[in-house]
Coordinates of C-alpha atoms in Angstrom, one line a residue:
X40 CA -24.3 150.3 171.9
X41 CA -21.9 149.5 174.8
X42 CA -20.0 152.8 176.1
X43 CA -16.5 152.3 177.4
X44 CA -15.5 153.4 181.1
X45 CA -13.5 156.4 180.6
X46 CA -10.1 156.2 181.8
X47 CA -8.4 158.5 184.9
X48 CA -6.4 162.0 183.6
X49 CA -2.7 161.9 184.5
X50 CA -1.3 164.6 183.2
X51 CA 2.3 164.5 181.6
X52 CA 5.7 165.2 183.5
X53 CA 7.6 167.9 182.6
X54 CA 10.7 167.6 180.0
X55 CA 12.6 169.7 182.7
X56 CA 12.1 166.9 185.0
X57 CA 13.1 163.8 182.7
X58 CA 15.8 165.2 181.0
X59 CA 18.4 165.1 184.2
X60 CA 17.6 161.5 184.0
X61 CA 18.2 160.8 180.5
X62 CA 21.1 162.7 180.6
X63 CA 22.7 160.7 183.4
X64 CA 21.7 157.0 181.7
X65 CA 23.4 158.7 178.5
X66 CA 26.6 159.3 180.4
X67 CA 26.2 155.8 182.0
X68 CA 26.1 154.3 179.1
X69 CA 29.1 155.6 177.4
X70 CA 31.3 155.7 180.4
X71 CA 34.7 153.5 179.5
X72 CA 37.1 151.6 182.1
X73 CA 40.4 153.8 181.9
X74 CA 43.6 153.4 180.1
X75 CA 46.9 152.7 181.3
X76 CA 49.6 155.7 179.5
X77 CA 51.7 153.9 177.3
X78 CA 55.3 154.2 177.8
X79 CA 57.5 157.2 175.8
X80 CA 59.9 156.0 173.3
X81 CA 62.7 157.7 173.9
X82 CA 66.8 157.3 172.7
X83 CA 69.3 156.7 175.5
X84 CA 73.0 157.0 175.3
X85 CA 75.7 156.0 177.7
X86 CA 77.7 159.0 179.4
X87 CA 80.7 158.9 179.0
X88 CA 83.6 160.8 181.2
X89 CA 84.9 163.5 179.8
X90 CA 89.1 165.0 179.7
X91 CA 88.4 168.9 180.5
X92 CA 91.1 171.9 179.9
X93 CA 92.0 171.1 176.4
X94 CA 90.7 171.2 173.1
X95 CA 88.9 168.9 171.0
X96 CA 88.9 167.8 167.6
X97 CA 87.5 165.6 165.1
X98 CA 89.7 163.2 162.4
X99 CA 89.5 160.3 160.3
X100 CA 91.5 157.3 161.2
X101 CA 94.0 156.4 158.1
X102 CA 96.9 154.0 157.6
X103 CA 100.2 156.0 158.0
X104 CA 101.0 154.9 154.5
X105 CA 99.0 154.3 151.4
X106 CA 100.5 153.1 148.2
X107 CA 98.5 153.6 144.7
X108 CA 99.1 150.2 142.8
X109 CA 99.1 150.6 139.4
X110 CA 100.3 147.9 135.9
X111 CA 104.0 148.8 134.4
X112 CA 102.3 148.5 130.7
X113 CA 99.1 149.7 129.2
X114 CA 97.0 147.3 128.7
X115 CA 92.6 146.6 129.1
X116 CA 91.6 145.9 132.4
X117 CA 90.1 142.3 132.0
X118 CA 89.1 141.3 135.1
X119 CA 89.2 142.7 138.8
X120 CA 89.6 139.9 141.4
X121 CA 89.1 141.6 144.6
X122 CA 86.8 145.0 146.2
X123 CA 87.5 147.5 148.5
X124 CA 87.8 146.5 151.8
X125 CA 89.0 142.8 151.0
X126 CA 92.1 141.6 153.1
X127 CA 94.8 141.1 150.9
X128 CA 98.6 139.6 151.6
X129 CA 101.8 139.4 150.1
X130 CA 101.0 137.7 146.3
X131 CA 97.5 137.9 145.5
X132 CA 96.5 138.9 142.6
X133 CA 94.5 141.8 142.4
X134 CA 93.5 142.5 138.7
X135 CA 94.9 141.2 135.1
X136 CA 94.9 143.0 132.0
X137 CA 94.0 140.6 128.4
X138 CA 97.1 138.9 128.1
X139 CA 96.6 138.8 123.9
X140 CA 99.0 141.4 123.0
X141 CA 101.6 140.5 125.7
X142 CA 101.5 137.3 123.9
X143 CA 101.9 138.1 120.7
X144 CA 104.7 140.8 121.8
X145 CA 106.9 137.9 123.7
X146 CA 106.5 135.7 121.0
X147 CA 107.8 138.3 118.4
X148 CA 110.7 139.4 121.0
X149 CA 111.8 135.1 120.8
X150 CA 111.2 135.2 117.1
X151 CA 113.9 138.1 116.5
X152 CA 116.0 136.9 119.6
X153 CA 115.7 133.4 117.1
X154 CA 117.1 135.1 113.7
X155 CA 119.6 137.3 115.6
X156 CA 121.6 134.0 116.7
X157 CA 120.8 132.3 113.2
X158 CA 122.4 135.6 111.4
X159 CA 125.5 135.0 114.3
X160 CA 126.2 131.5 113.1
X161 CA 126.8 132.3 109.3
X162 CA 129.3 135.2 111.0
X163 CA 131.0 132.9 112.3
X164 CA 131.5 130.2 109.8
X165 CA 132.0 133.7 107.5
X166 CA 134.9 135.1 109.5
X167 CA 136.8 131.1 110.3
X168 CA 136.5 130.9 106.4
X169 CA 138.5 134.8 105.7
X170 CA 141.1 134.0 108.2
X171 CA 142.2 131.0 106.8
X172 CA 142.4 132.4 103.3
X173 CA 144.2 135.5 104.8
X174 CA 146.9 133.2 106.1
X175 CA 147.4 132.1 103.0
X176 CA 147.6 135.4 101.8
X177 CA 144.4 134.8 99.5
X178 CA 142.4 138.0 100.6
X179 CA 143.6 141.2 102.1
X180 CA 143.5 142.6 105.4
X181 CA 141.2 145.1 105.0
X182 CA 138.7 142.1 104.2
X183 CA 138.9 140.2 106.7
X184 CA 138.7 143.2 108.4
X185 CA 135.1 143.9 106.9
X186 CA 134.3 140.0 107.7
X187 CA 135.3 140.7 111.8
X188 CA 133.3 143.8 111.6
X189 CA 130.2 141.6 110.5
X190 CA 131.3 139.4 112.8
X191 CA 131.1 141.9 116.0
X192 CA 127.4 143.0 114.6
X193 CA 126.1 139.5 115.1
X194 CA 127.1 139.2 118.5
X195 CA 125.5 142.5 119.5
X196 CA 122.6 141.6 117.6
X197 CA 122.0 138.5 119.3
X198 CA 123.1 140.2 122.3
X199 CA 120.1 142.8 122.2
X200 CA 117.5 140.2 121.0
X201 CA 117.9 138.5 123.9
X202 CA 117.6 141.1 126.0
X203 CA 114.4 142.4 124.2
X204 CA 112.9 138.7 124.7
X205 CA 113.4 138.9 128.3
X206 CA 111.9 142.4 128.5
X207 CA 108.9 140.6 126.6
X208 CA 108.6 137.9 129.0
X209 CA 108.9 139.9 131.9
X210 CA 105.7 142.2 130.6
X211 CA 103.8 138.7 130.5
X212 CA 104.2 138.7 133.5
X213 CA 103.1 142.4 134.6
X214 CA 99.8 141.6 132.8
X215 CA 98.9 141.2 136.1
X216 CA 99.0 143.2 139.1
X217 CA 100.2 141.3 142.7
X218 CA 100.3 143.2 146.2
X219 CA 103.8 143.0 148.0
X220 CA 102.9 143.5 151.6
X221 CA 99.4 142.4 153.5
X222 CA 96.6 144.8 153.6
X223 CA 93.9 146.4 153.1
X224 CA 92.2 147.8 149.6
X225 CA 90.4 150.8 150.3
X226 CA 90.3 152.5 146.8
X227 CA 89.6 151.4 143.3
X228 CA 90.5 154.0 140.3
X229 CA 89.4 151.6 137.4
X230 CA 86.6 149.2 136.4
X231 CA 86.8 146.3 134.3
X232 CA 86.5 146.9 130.6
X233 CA 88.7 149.9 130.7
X234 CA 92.3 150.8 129.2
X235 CA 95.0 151.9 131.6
X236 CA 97.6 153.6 130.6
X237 CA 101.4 152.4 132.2
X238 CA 101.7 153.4 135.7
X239 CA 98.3 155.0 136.0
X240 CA 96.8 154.1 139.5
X241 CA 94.6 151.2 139.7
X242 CA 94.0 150.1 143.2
X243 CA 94.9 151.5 146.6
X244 CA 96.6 149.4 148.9
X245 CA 96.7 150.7 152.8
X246 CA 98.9 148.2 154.4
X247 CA 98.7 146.4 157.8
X248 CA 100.7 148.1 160.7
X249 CA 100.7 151.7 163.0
X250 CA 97.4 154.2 162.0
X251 CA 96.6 157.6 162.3
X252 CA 94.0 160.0 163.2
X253 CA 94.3 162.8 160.3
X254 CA 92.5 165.8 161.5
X255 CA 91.8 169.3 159.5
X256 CA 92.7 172.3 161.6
X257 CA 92.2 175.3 160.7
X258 CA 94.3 178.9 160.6
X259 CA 93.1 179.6 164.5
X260 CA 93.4 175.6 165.4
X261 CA 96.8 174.6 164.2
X262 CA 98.7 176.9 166.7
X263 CA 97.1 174.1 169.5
X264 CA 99.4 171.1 167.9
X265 CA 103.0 170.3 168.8
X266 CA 105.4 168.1 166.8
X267 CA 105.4 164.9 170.0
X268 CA 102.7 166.4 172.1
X269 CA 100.5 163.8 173.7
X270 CA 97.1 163.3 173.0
X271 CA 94.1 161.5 174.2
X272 CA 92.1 159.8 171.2
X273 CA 88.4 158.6 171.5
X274 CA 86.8 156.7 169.0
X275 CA 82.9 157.1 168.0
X276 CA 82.3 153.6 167.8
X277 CA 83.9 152.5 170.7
X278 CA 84.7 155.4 173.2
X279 CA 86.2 153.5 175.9
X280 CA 89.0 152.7 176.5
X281 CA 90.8 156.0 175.5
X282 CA 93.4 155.4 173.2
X283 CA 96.9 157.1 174.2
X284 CA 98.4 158.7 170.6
X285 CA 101.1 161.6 170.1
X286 CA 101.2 164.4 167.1
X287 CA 103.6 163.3 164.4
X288 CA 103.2 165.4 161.9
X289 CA 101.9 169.2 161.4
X290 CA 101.5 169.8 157.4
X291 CA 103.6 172.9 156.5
X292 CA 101.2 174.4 154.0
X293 CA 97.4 174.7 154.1
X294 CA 95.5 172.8 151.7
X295 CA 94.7 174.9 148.5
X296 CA 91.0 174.2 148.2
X297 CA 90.1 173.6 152.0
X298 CA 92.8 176.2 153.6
X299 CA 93.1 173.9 156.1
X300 CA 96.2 172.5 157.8
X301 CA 96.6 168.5 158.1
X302 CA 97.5 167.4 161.4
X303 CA 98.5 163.6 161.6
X304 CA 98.3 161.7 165.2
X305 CA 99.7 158.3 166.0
X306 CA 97.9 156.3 167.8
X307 CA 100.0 154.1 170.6
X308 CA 97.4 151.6 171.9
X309 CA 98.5 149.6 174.6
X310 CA 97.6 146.5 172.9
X311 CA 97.2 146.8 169.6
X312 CA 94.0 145.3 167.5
X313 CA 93.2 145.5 163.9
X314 CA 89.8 144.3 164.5
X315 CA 88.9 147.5 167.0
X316 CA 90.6 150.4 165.3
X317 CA 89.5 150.2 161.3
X318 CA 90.1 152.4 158.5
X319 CA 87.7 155.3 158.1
X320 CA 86.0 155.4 161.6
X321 CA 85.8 158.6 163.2
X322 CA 87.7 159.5 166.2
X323 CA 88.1 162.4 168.6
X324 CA 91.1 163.9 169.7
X325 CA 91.9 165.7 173.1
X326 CA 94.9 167.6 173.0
X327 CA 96.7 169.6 176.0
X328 CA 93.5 168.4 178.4
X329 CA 93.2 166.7 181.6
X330 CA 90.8 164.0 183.0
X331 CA 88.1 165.6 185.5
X332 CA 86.6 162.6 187.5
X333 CA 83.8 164.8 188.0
X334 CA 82.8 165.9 184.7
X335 CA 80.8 163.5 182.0
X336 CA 79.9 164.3 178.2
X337 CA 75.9 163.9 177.3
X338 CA 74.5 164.1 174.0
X339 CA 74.1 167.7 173.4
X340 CA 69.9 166.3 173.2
X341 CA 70.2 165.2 177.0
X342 CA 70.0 168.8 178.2
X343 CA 67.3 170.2 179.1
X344 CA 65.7 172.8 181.3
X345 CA 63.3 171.9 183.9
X346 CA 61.9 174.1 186.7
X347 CA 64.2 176.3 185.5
X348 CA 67.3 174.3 186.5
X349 CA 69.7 172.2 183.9
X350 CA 68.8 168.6 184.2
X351 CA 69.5 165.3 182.2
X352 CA 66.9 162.2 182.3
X353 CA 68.6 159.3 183.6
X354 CA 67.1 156.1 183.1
X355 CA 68.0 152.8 185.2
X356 CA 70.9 150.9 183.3
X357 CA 69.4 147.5 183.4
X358 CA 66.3 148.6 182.1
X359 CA 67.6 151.0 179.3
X360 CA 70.3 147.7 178.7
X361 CA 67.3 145.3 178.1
X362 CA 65.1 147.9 176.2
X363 CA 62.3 147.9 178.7
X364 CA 60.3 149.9 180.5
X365 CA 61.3 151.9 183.0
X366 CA 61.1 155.1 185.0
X367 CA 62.9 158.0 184.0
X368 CA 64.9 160.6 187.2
X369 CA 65.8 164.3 185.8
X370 CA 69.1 164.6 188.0
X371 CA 70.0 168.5 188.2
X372 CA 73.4 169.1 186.3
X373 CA 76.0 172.0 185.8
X374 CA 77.5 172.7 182.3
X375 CA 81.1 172.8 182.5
X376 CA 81.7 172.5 178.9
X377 CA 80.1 173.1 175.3
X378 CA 81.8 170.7 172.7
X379 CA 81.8 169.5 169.1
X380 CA 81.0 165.6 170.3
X381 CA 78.5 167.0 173.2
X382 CA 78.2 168.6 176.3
X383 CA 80.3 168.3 179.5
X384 CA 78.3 168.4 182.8
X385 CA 79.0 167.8 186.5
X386 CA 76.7 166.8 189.3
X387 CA 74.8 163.6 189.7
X388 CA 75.5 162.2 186.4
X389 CA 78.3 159.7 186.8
X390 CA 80.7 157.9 183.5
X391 CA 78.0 154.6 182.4
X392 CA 74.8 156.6 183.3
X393 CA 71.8 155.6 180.7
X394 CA 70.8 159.4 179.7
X395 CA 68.1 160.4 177.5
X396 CA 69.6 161.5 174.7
X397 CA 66.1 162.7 172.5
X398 CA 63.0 163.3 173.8
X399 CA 63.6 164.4 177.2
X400 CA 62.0 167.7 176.7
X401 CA 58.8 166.0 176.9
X402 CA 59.3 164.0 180.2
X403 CA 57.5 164.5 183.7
X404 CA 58.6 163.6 186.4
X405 CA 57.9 159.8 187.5
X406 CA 56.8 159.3 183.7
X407 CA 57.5 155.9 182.1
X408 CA 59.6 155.6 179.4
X409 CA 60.5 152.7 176.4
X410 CA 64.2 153.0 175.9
X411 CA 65.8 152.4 172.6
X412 CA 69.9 153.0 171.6
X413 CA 71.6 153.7 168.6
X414 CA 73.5 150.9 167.3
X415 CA 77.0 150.7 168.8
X416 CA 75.8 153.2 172.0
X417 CA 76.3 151.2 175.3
X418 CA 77.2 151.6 179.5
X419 CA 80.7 152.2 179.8
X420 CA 83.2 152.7 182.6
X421 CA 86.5 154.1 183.2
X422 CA 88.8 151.3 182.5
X423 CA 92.1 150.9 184.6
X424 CA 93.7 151.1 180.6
X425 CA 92.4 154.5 180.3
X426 CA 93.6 156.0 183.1
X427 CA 97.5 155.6 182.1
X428 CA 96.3 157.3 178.9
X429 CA 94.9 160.5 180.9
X430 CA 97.9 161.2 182.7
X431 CA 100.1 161.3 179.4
X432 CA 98.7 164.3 178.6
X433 CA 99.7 166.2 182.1

């Protein structure tokens, strides 16, 4: 039997000395390249320069005058030919009731109008008859009296059948309700199917021509108005350029439910457009203020505290334009003015600026952000068309 060399002793390494090195491969393994940050989404808004001194308040643009259309007979609503907000002029027709009963009432009014002259024609042949026997002394006075009396009835009758028949035809024709002047329909009262009563409102018609801005002041606001005072008016939608406007009416009476006081402003654009001041936008209104060329108004979201210092996030326009990338500046700011539409600051913010508007209480400084606007929100400057408008209200 063959024995085997025996082999040389090494004895083991210690587990303090191997695991460093297994801990260190471990690392090496998982070790990943680095990310780039993604840019923050943020909102950006467009600051806007903003009239100081005065006060401000919200309204509602309407027409100055609003008619409630509504059908001279009753009638069922059969068919509604056009929906609020369509365009409307002088002759369309708007809705028609069922025309059956209209019908049958003309042709009733024609049938009676019909017998009237057919009973006025045997009065007449009746009464040529009497007189010549009563020149011949054949009948007395006193009948042919009776027979001129008949005579007179007839005439009447036919008289007042007419009429009636042309009362008839004219309803035919009320069946269906046309607008006079050109406009706009912003209200409907009724819905196809349903009976209307004679002169119950149907449609509302606002027609084409001067606006309003209707605000709701209350007891402590409507001492600010005057009857011809001069206003500045900004609208939501499109803030610049401002439009010039002056207080025409101040209601008398608060409103029972709201106790509130209706104060009406006409607007006086410079160049009027139907397409840029519509029906139901909201608008602003600066009364007894003056234009600050220092002063902006932010989103009341575009102020925040940093370093313990008021400063707004401005973004670079082109960027914040094109929705792309950018790097966002916190520019220190002063607050000159808390409002209901936002906050009016001073410093180096200047009208057009591309502020951020939410999320700028999560910036650093020299972070990257993804800008995004709210629809209808873009750079705007002070037009030479506004600045007429801010020294009306001196």
């Amino acid at each position: 039997m063959t024995r085997l060399p025996a082999l040389p002793f090494r004895p083991a390494r210690p587990l303090c000395a191997v695991l460093p090195l297994l801990v260190l491969l471990a690392s090496a393994c998982s070790r990943e390249a680095p990310t780039a940050v993604p840019p923050m989404p943020v909102l950006v808004a467009a600051a806007q320069p903003a009239p100081l001194g005065g006060q401000v308040f919200s309204g509602e643009v309407r027409a100055r005058r609003e008619a409630d259309l509504a059908f001279r007979i009753a009638g069922k609503l059969a068919i509604r030919l056009v929906d609020p907000g369509s365009r409307v002029k002088p002759g369309d027709v708007l809705a028609r009731l069922d025309p059956e009963d209209v019908r049958l009432s003309a042709a009733a009014a024609r049938a009676q109008a019909a017998q009237a002259e057919a009973d006025l024609k045997l009065a007449q042949a009746d009464i040529a008859r009497n007189r010549a026997l009563r020149a011949q002394n054949f009948i007395s006075q006193a009948a042919l009296d009776q027979k001129q009396a008949a005579y007179d009835a007839a005439v009447a009758r036919v008289e007042a059948s007419r009429a009636q028949a042309a009362v008839a035809g004219n309803q035919s024709g009320y069946a269906a309700l046309v607008a006079d002047v050109p406009g706009v329909v912003t209200q409907y009262y009724a819905e196809q199917g349903q009976v209307v009563s004679a002169g119950q409102a149907v449609v509302r018609l606002a027609p084409d021509g001067d606006k309003d801005v209707v605000i709701a002041a209350s007891e402590s606001q409507v001492g600010a108005f005057k009857v011809g005072e001069p206003v500045l008016v900004s609208l939501w939608a499109r803030p610049q350029p401002l439009i010039p406007g002056e207080v025409r009416e101040i209601a008398p009476a608060g409103e029972a439910a709201s106790r509130t006081f209706v104060v009406k402003v006409r607007l006086k654009p410079a160049k009027p457009d139907e397409s840029a001041v519509l029906l139901g936008m909201t608008a602003t209104v600066l009364v007894g203020g003056a234009r600050d060329d220092g002063a902006v108004l932010v989103p009341p979201g575009a102020l925040v505290r940093s370093g313990g210092n008021e400063v707004v996030w401005v973004v670079a326009a082109p960027a914040a334009a094109a929705g792309q990338s950018a790097r966002a500046e916190a520019r220190p700011v002063q607050v000159r003015q808390y409002r209901e539409d936002g906050v009016v600051v001073s410093g180096q913010v200047r009208p057009g600026d591309w502020v951020v508007s939410h999320g700028g209480h999560k910036l650093l400084p020299g972070q990257v952000v993804r800008p995004a606007s709210l629809p209808g929100e873009a750079p705007v400057a002070l037009t030479a068309a506004a600045a007429p408008a801010a020294g009306s209200a001196k």
